[in-house]
Tab-separated table of C-alpha atoms in Angstrom:
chain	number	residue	atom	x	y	z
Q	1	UNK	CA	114.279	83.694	146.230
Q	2	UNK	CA	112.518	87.175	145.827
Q	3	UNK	CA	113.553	90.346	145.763
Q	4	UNK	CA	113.131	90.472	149.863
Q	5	UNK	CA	116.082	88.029	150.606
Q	6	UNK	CA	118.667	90.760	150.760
Q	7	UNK	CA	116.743	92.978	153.254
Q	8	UNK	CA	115.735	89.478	155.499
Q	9	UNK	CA	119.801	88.923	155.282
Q	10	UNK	CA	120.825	92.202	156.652
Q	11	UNK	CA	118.019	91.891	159.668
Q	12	UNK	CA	119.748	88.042	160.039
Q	13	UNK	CA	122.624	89.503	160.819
Q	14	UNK	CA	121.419	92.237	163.089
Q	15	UNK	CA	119.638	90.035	165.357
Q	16	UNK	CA	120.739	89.723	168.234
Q	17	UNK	CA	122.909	86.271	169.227
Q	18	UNK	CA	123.065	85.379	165.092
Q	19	UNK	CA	125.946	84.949	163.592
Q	20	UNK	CA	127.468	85.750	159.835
Q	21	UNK	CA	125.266	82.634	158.605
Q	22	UNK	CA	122.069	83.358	160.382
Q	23	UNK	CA	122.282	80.497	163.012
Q	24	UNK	CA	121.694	81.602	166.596
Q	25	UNK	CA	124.881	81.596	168.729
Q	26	UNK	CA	122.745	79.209	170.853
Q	27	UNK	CA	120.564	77.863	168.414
Q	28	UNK	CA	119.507	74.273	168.083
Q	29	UNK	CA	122.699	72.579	167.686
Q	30	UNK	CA	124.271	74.835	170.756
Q	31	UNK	CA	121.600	76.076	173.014
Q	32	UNK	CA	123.337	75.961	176.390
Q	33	UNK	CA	121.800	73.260	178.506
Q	34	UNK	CA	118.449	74.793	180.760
Q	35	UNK	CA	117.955	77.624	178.370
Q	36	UNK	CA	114.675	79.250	177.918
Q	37	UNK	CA	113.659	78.685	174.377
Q	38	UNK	CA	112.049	81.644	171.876
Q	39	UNK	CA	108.585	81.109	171.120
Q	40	UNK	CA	107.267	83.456	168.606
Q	41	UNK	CA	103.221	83.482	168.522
Q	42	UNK	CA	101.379	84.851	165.477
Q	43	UNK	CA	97.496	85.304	165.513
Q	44	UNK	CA	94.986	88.012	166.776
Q	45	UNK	CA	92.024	88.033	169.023
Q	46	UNK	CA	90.969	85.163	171.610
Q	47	UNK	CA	92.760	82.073	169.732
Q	48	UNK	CA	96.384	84.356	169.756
Q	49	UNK	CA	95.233	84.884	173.622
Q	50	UNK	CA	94.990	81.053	174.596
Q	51	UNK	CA	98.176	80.278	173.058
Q	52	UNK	CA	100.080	83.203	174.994
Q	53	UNK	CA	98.277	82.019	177.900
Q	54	UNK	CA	99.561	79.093	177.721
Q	55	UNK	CA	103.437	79.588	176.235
Q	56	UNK	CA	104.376	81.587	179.181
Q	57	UNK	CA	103.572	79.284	181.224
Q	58	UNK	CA	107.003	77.084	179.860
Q	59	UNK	CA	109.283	79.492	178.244
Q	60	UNK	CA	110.338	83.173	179.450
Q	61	UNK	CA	111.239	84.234	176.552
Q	62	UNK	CA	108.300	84.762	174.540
Q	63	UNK	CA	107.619	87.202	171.327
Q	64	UNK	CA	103.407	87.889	169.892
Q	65	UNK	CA	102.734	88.818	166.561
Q	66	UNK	CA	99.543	90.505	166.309
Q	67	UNK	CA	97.244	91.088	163.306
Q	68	UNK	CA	96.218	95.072	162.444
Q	69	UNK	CA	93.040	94.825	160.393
Q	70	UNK	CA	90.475	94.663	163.000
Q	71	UNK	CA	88.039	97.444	161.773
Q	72	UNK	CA	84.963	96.361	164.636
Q	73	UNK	CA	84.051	98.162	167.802
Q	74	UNK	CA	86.171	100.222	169.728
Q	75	UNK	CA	89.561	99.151	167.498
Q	76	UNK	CA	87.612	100.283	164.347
Q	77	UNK	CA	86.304	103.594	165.918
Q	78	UNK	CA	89.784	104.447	167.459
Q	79	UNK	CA	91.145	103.618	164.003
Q	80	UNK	CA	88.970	105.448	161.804
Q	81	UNK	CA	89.132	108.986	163.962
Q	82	UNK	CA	92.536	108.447	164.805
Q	83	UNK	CA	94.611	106.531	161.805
Q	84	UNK	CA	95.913	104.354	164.212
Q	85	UNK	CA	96.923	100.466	164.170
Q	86	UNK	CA	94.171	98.927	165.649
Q	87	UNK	CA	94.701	98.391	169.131
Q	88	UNK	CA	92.314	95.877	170.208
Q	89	UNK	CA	93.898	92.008	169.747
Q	90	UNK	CA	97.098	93.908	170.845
Q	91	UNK	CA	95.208	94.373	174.073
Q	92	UNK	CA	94.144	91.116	174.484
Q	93	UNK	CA	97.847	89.508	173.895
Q	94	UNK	CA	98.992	91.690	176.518
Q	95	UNK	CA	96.250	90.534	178.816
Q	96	UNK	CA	96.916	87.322	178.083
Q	97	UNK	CA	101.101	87.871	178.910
Q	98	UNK	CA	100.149	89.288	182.464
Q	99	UNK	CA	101.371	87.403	185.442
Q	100	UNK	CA	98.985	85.139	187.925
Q	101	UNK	CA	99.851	87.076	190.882
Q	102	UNK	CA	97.775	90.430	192.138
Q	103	UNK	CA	99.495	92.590	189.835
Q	104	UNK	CA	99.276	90.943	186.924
Q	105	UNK	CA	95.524	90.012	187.518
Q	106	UNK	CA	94.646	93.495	188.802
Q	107	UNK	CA	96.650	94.858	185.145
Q	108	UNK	CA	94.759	92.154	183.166
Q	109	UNK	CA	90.885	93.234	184.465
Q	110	UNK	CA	91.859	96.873	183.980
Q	111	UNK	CA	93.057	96.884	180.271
Q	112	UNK	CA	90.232	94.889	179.474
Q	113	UNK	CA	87.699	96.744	181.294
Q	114	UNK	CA	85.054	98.514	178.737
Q	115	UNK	CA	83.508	101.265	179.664
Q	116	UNK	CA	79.728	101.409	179.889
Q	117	UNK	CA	77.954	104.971	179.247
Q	118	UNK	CA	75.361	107.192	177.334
Q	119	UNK	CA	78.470	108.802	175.774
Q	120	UNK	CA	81.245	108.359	173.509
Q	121	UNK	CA	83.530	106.138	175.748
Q	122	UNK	CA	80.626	103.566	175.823
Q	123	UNK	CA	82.180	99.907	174.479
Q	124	UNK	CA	85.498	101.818	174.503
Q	125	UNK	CA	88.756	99.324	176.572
Q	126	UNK	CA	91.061	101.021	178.990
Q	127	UNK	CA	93.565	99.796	177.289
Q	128	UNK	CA	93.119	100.502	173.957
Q	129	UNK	CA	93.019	104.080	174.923
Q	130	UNK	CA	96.268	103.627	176.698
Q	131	UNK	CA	97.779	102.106	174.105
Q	132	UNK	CA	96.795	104.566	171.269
Q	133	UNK	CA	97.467	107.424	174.177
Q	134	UNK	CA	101.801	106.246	174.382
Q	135	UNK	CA	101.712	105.731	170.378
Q	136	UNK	CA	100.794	109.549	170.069
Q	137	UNK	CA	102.992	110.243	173.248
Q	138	UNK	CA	105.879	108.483	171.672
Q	139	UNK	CA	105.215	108.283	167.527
Q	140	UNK	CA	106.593	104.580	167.895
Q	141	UNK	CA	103.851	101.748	167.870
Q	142	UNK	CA	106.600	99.641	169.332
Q	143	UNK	CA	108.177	101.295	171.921
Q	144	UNK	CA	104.904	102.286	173.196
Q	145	UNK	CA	103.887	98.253	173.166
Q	146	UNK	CA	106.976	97.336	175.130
Q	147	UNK	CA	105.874	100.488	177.892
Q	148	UNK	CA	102.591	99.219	178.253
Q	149	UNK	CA	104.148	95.770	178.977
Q	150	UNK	CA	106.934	96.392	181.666
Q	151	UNK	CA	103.985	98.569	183.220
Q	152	UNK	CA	102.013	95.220	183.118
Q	153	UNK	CA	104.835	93.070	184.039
Q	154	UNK	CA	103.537	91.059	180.790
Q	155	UNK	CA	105.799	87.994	180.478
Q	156	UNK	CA	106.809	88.320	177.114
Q	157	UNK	CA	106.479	90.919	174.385
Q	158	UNK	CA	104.102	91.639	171.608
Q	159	UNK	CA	104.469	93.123	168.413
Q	160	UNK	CA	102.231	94.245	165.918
Q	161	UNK	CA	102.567	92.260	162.392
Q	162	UNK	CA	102.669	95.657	160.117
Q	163	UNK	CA	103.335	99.220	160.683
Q	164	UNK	CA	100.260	100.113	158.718
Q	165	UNK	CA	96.462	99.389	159.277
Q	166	UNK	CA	95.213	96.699	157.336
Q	167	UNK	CA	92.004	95.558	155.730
Q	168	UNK	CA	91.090	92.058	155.080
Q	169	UNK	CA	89.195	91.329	151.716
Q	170	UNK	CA	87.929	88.355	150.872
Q	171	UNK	CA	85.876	86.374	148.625
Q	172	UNK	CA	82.901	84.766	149.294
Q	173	UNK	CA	80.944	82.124	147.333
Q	174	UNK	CA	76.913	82.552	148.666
Q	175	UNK	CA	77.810	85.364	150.259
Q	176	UNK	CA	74.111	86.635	149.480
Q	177	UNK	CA	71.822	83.589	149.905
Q	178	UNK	CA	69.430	84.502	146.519
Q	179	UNK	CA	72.848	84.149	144.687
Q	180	UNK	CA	74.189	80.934	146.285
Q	181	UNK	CA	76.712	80.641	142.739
Q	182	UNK	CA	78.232	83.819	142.919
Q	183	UNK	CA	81.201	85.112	144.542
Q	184	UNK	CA	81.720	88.462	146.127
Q	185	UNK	CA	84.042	90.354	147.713
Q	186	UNK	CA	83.737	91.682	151.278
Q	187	UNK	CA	85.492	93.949	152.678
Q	188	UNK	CA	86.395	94.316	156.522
Q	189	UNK	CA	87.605	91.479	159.287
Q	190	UNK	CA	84.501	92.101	161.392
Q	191	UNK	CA	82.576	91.391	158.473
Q	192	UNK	CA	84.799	88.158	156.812
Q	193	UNK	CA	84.615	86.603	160.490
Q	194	UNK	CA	81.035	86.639	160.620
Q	195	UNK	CA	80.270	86.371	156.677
Q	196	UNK	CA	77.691	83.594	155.633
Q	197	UNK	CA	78.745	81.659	152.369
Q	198	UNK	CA	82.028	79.926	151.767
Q	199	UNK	CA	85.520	81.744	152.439
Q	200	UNK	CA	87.507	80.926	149.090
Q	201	UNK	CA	90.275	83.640	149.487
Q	202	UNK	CA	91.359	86.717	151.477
Q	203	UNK	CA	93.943	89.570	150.770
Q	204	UNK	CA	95.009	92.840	152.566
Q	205	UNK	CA	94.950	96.194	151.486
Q	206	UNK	CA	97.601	97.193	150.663
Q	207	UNK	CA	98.816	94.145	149.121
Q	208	UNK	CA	102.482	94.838	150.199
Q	209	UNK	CA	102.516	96.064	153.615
Q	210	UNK	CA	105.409	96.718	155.095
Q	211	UNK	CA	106.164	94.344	158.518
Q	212	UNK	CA	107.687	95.193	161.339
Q	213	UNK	CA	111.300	94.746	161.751
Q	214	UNK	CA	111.024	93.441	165.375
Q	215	UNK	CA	108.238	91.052	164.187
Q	216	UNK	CA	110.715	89.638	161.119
Q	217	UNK	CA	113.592	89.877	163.366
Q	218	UNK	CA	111.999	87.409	166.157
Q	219	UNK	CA	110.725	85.154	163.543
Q	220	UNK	CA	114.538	84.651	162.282
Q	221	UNK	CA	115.902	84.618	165.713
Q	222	UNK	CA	112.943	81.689	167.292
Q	223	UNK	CA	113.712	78.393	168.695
Q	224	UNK	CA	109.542	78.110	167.736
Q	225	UNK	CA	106.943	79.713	165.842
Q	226	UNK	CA	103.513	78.946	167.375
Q	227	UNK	CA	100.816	79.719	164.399
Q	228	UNK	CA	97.262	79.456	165.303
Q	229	UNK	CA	94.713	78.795	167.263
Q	230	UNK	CA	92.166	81.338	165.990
Q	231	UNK	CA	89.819	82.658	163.590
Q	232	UNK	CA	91.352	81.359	160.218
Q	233	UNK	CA	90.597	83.845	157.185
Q	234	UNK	CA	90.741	86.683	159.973
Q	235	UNK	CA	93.533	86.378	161.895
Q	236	UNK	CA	95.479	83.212	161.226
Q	237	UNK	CA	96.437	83.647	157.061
Q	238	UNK	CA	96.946	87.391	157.282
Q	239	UNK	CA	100.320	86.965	158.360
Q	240	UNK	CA	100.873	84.924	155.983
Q	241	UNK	CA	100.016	87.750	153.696
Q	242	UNK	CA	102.170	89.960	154.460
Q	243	UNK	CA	105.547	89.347	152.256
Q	244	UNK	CA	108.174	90.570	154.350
Q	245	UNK	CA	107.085	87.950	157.573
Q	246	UNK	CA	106.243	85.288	155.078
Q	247	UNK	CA	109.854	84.911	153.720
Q	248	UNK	CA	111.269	84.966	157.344
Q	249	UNK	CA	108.642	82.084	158.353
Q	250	UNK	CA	110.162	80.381	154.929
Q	251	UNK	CA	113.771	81.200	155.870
Q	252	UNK	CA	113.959	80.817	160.028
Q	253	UNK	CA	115.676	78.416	161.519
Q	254	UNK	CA	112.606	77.764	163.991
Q	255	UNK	CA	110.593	74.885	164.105
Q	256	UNK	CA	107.217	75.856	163.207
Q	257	UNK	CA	103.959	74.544	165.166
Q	258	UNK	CA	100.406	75.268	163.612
Q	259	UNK	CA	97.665	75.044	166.140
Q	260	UNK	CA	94.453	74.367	164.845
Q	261	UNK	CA	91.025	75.058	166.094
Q	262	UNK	CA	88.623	73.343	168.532
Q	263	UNK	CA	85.745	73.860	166.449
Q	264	UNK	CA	84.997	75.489	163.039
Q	265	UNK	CA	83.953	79.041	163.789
Q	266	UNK	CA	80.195	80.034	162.275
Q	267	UNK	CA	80.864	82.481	159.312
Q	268	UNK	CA	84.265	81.756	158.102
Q	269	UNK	CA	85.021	78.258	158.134
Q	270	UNK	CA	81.558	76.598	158.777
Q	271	UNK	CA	81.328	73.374	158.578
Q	272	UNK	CA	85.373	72.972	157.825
Q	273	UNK	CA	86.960	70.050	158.646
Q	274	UNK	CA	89.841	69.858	160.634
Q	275	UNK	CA	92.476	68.923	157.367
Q	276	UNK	CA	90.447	71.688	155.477
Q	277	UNK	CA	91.896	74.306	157.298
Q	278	UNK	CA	95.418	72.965	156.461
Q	279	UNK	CA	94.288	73.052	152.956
Q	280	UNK	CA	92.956	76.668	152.521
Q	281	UNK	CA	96.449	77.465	154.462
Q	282	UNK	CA	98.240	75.932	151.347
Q	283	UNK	CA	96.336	77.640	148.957
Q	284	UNK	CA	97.575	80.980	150.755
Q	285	UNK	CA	101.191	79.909	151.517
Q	286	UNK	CA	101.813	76.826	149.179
Q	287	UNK	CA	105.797	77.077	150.009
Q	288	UNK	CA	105.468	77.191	153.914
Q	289	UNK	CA	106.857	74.264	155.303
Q	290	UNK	CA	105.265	72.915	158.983
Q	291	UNK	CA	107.170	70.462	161.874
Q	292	UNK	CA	104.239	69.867	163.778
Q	293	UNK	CA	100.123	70.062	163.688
Q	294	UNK	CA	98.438	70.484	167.138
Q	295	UNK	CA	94.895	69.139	167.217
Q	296	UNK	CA	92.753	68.336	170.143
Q	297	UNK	CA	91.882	64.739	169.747
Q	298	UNK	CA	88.013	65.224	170.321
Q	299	UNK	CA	88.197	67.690	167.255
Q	300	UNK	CA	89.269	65.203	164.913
Q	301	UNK	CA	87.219	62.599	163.414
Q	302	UNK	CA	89.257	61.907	160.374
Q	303	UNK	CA	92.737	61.154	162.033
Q	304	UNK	CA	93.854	59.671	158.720
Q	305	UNK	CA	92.825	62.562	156.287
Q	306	UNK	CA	94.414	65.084	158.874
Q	307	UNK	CA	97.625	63.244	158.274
Q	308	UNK	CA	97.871	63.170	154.548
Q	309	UNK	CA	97.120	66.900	154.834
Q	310	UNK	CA	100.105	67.761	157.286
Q	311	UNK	CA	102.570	65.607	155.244
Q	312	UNK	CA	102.049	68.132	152.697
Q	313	UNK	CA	103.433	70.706	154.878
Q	314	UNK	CA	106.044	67.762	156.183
Q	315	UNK	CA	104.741	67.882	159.071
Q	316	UNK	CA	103.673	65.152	161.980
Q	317	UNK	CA	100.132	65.205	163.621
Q	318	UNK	CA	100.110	65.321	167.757
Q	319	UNK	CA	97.041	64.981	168.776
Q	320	UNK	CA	96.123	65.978	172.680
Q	321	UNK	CA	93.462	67.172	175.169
Q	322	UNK	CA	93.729	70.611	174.902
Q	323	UNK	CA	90.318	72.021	175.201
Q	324	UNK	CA	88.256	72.487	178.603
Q	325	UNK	CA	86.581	70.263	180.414
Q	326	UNK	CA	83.228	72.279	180.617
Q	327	UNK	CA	82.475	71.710	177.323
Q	328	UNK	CA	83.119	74.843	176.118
Q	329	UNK	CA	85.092	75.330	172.510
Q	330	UNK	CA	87.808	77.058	174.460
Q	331	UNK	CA	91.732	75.729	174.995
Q	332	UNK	CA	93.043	75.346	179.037
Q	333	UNK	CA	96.226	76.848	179.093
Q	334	UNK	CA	97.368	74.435	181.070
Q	335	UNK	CA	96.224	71.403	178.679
Q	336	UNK	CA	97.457	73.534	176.246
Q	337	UNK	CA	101.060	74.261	177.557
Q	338	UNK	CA	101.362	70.784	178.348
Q	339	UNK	CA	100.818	70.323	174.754
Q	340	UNK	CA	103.133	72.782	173.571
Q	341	UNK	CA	106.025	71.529	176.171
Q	342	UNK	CA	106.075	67.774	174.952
Q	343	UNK	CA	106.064	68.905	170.970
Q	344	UNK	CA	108.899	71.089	172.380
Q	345	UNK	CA	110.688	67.863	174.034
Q	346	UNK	CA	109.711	65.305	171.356
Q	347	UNK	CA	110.813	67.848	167.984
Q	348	UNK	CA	114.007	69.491	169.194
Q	349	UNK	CA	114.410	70.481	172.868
Q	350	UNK	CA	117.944	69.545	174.242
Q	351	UNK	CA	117.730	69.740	177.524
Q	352	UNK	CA	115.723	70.960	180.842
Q	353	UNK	CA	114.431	74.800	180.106
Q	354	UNK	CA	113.582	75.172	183.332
């Protein structure tokens, strides 16, 4: 145990529906018959997205965890004049939690709309501005993120992983092709996601950044934690970096899920195989113990391999279609919650949820 136990104790006991030993008044071994079950998502930009997309579509009750070291476009401008979290993957997950009907559509294309001009709101989303507009309104990042959701009628509620800024370092073997050997450090997650050379390692600055309450607080309270898709070094393993969320992924209840990627992404992982990514999680988080791997079955060539490296986790493989059928290395939600639902049924649901 580390010196964080005490503090995760006190927020067990404060979360809602827990009792004295941390176990959900409904929690696995009670959950009423047709209850919703809590799905915490962690992960940042378009991977985080697809899984949202596709968890609301079979629970209602639904928690993101965003990454905060985006430093790119109009996340890193806002950021750097303002001193803000970064709003821009925050966007997106709430984009992604917004209802099919008219007014969650209409809400959707709005946040996400960029604005195109000769001046300094060119490449500059509606949303982030809203979003960094209620967090100097209000002075909480939270309560502002909840605002901007009940205006959205987003189905489900997302949360930013720290209440500080982050930014990703990592190191980088051939990082500069005339030194193929060497290994450097780069600095920035707009840079590490599109850095050529191999990924060894990545930190945050600072190396002990607080977390959220909220964020620890749903991660002790879940049914499910949903980790992954995305990009790996830059979204993915930062929340594993962060100490405070990393004990409560050690210490929930939850079943955990890691989703893993259609395709390696060029930069980061190039060329990584499907159990590779499981590896360079381990090297991050060697204690974190998995239920279940999600891998498209196109995406994985080495069934066998992919295996051995989920047992390490103790962890099964489920392999399903999950990706589009145009070809494109994007997940369908609805392959995707389909997915989701029968590793839900077939590792822990009791009963109908809806």
């Amino acid at each position: 145990m580390t010196a964080r136990t005490p503090r995760l104790s006190r927020l067990r006991r404060l979360t809602p529906g827990r009792g004295e030993d941390g176990v959900g008044r409904s929690g696995r071994s009670g959950r009423r018959r047709g209850a919703t079950p809590k799905v915490v998502a962690l992960g940042g930009g378009q991977g985080l997205s697809a899984s949202l997309a596709a968890l609301r579509r079979i629970t209602g009750d639904l928690t993101a965890v965003v990454t905060v070291a985006d430093d790119g476009g109009s996340s890193g401008r806002l950021r750097e004049e303002l001193g803000v979290l970064p709003p821009g993957d925050l966007r997106k997950a709430l984009a992604a939690l917004c209802g099919d009907d008219d007014w969650g559509q209409t809400w959707a294309r709005v946040i996400q709309h960029r604005f195109q001009s000769e001046g300094d709101l060119h490449g500059h989303a509606v949303g982030n501005l809203l979003i960094v507009a209620l967090w100097e309104q209000l002075g909480d990042p939270v309560q502002a993120l909840d605002l901007v959701g009940k205006l959205l009628g987003a189905q489900g509620r997302v949360l930013p992983m720290s209440a500080v800024p982050l930014e990703l370092q990592a190191l980088v073997r051939g990082h500069d092709p005339a030194r193929p050997e060497d290994v450097d450090t780069v600095r920035g997650q707009a840079t590490v996601a599109l850095t050529p050379g191999e990924v060894l390692s990545v930190q945050v600055v600072p190396s002990d950044p607080p977390a959220v309450p909220e964020a620890v607080a749903a991660v002790l309270d879940a049914d499910w934690v949903v980790l992954g898709p995305g990009s790996w070094f830059s979204s993915v393993i930062p929340h594993l970096l962060v100490p405070e969320l990393l004990e409560a992924l050690m210490e929930t209840k939850a079943r955990r899920v890691l989703s893993l990627n259609l395709a390696p992404q060029p930069g980061e992982t190039e060329g990584f195989s499907p159990q590779r990514h499981l590896e360079v999680l381990a090297r991050h988080a060697p204690k974190l113990a998995l239920d279940v791997v999600l891998a498209d079955e196109a995406a994985v060539p080495d069934r066998e391999s992919l295996s051995d490296a989920a047992k390490r986790f103790g962890a099964a493989v489920e392999l399903a279609p999950v990706a589009r059928q145009d070809g494109s290395p994007k997940h369908d939600p609805e392959l995707l919650a389909a997915a989701y639902d029968r590793i839900f049924r077939m590792h822990g649901r009791i009963g109908p949820w809806r």
